[in-house]
XYZ file of N, CA, C and O in Angstrom:
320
model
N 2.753 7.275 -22.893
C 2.136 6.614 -21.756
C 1.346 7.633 -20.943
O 1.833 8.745 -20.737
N 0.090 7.282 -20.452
C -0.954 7.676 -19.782
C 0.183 7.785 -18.488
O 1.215 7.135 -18.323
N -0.622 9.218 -17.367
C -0.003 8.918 -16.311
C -0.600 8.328 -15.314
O -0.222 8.526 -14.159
N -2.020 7.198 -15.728
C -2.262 6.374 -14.874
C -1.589 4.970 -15.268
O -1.994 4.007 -14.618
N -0.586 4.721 -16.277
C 0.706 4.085 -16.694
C 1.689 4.081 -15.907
O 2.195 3.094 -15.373
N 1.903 4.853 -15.835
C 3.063 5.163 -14.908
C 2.659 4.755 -13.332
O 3.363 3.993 -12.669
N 1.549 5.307 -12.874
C 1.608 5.051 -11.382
C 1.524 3.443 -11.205
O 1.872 2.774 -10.232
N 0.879 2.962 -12.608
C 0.705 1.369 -12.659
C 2.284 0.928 -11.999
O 2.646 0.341 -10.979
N 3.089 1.651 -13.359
C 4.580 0.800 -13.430
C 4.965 1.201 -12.242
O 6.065 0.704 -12.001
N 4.493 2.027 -11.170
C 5.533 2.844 -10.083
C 5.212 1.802 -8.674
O 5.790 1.382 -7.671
N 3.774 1.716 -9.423
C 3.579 0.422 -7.501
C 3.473 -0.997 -8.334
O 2.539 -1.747 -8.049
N 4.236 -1.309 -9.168
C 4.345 -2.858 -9.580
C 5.807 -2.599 -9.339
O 6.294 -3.631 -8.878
N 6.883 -1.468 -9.482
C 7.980 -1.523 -9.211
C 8.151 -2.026 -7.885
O 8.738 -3.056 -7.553
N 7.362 -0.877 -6.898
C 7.510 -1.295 -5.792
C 7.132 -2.154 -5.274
O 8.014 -2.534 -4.504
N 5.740 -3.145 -5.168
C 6.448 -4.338 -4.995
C 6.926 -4.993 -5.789
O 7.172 -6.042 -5.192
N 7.148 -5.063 -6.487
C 8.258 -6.478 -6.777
C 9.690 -6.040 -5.817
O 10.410 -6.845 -5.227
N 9.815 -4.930 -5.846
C 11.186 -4.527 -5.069
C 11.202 -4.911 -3.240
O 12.139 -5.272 -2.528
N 9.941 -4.684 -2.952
C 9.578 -4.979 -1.597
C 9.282 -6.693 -0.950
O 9.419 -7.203 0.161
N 8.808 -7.211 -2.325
C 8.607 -8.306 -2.219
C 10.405 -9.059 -2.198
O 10.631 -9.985 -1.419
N 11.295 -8.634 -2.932
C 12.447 -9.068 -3.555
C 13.378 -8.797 -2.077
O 14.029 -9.711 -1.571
N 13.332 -7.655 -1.596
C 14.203 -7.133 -0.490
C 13.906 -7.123 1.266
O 14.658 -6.657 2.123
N 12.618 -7.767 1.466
C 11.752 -8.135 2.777
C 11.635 -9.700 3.150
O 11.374 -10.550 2.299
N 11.821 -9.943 4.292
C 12.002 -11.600 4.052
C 10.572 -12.001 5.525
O 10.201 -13.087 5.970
N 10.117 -10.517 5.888
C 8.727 -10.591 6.778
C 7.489 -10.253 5.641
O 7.647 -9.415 4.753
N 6.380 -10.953 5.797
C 4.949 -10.517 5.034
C 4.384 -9.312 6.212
O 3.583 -8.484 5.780
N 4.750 -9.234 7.500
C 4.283 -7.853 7.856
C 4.933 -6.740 7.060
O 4.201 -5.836 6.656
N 6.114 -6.711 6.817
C 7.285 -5.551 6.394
C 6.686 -4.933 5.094
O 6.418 -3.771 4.790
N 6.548 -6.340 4.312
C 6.118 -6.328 2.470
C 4.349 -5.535 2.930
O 4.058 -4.617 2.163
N 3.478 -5.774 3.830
C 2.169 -5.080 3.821
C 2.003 -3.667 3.895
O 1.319 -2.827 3.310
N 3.078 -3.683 5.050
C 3.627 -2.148 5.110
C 4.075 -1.088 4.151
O 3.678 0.056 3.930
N 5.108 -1.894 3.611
C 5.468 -1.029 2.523
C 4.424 -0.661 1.473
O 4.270 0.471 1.016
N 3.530 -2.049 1.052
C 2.837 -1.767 -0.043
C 1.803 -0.662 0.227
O 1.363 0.207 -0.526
N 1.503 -0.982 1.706
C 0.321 0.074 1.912
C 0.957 1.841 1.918
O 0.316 2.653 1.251
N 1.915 2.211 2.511
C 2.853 3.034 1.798
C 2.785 3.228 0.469
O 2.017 4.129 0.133
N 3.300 2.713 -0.311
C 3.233 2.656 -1.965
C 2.168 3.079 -2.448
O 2.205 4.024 -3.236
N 1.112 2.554 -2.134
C 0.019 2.353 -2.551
C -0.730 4.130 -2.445
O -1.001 4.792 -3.447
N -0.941 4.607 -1.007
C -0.877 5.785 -0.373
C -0.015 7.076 -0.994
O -0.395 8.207 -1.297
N 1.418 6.389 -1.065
C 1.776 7.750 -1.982
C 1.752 8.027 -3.432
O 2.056 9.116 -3.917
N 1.286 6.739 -4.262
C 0.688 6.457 -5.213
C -0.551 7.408 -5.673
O -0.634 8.344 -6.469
N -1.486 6.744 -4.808
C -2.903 8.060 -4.708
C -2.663 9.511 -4.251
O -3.369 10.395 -4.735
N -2.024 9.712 -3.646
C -1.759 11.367 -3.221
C -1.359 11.988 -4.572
O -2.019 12.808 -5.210
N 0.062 11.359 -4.963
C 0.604 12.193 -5.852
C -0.552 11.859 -7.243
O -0.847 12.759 -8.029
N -0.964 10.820 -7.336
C -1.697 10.716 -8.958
C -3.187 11.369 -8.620
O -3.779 11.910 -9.553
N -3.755 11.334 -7.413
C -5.026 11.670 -7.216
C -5.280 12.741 -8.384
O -6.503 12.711 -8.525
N -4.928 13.370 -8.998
C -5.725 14.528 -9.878
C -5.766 14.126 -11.600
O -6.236 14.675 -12.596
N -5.130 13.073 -11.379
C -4.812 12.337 -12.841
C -5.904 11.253 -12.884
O -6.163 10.824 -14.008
N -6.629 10.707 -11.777
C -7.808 9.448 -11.707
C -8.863 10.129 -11.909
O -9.257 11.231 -11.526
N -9.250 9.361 -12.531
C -11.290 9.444 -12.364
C -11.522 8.969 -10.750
O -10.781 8.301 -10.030
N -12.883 9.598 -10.460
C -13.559 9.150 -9.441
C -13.866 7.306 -9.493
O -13.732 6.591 -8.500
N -14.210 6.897 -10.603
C -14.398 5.467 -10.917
C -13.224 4.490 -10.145
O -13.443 3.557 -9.372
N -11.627 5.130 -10.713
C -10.618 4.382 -10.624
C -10.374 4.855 -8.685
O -10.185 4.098 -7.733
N -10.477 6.273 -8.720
C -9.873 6.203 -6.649
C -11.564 5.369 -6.443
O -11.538 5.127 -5.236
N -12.573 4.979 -6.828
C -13.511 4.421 -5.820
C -12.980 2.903 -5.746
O -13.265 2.217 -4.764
N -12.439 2.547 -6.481
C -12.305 1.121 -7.150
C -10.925 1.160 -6.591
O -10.299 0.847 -7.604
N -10.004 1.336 -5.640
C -8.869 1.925 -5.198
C -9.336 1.333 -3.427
O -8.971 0.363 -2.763
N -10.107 2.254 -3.212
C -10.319 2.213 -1.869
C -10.911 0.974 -1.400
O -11.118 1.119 -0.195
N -11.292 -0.208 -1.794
C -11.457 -1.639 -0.759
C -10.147 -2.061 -0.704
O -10.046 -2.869 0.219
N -9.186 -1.901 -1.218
C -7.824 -2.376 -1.480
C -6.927 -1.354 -0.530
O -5.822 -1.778 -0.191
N -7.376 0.123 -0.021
C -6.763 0.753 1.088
C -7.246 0.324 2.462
O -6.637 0.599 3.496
N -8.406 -0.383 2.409
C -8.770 -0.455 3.053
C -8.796 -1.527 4.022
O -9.122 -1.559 5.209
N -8.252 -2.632 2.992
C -7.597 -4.019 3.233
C -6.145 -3.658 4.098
O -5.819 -4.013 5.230
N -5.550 -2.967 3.283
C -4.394 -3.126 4.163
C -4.467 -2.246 5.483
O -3.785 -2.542 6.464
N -5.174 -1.341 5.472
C -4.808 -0.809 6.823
C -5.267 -1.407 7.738
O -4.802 -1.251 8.867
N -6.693 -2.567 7.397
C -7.126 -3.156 8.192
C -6.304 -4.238 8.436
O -6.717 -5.020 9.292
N -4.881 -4.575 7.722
C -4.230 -5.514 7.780
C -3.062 -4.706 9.141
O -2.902 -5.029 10.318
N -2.457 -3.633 8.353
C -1.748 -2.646 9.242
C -2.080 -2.441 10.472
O -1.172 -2.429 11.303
N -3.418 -2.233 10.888
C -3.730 -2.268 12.795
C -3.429 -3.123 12.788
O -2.371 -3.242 13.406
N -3.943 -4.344 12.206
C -3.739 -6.013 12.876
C -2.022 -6.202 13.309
O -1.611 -6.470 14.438
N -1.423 -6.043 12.429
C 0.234 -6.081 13.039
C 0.787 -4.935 13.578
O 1.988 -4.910 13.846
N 0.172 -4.119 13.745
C 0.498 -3.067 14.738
C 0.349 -3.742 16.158
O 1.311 -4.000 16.883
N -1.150 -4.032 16.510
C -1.747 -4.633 17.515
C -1.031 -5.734 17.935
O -0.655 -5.764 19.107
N -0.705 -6.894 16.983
C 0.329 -7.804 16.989
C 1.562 -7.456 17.965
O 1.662 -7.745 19.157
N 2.497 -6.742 17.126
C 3.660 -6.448 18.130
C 3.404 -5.400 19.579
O 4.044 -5.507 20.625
N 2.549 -4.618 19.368
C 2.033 -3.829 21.047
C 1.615 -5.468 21.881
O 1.688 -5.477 23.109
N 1.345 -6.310 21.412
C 1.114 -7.290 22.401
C 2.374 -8.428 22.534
O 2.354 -9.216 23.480
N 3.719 -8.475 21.303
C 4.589 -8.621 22.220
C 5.291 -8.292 22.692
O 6.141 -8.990 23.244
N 5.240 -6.688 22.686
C 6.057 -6.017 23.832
C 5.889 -6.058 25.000
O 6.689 -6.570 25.783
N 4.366 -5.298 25.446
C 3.802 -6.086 26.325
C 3.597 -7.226 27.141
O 3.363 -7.166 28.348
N 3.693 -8.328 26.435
C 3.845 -9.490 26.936
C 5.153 -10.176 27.183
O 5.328 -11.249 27.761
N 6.037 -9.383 26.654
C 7.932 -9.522 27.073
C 7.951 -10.785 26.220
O 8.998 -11.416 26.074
């Protein structure tokens, strides 16, 4: 197995595991975007430029998902 195999099997592990053990869709975004993040760090030298370009609308989704529920709960703390 390729070790862009592996990082496959390593963030399909994780979610299904995140999906299986989270009962919030903020919690499961979180994590994945996590996953996803330490996914690319550690494999970054094993990808082509093709595969991290083709990578990044999908980092980019979630973090833009990640402020959104960040922002979310700062406003109901805030708002008691």
């Amino acid at each position: 197995m390729d070790v862009e195999d592996y990082m496959l099997l390593f963030l399909s592990a994780w979610a299904l595991l995140g999906a299986l053990l989270t009962k919030s869709v903020d919690v499961f975004l979180t994590l994945l975007l996590i996953g996803l993040l330490i996914t690319l760090e550690v494999g970054s030298l094993f990808l082509s430029k093709e595969q991290k370009e083709g990578t990044k609308p999908l980092v980019e989704l979630l973090i833009v998902l990640f402020v959104i529920i960040v922002m979310k709960k700062v406003y109901e703390v805030l708002s008691g």
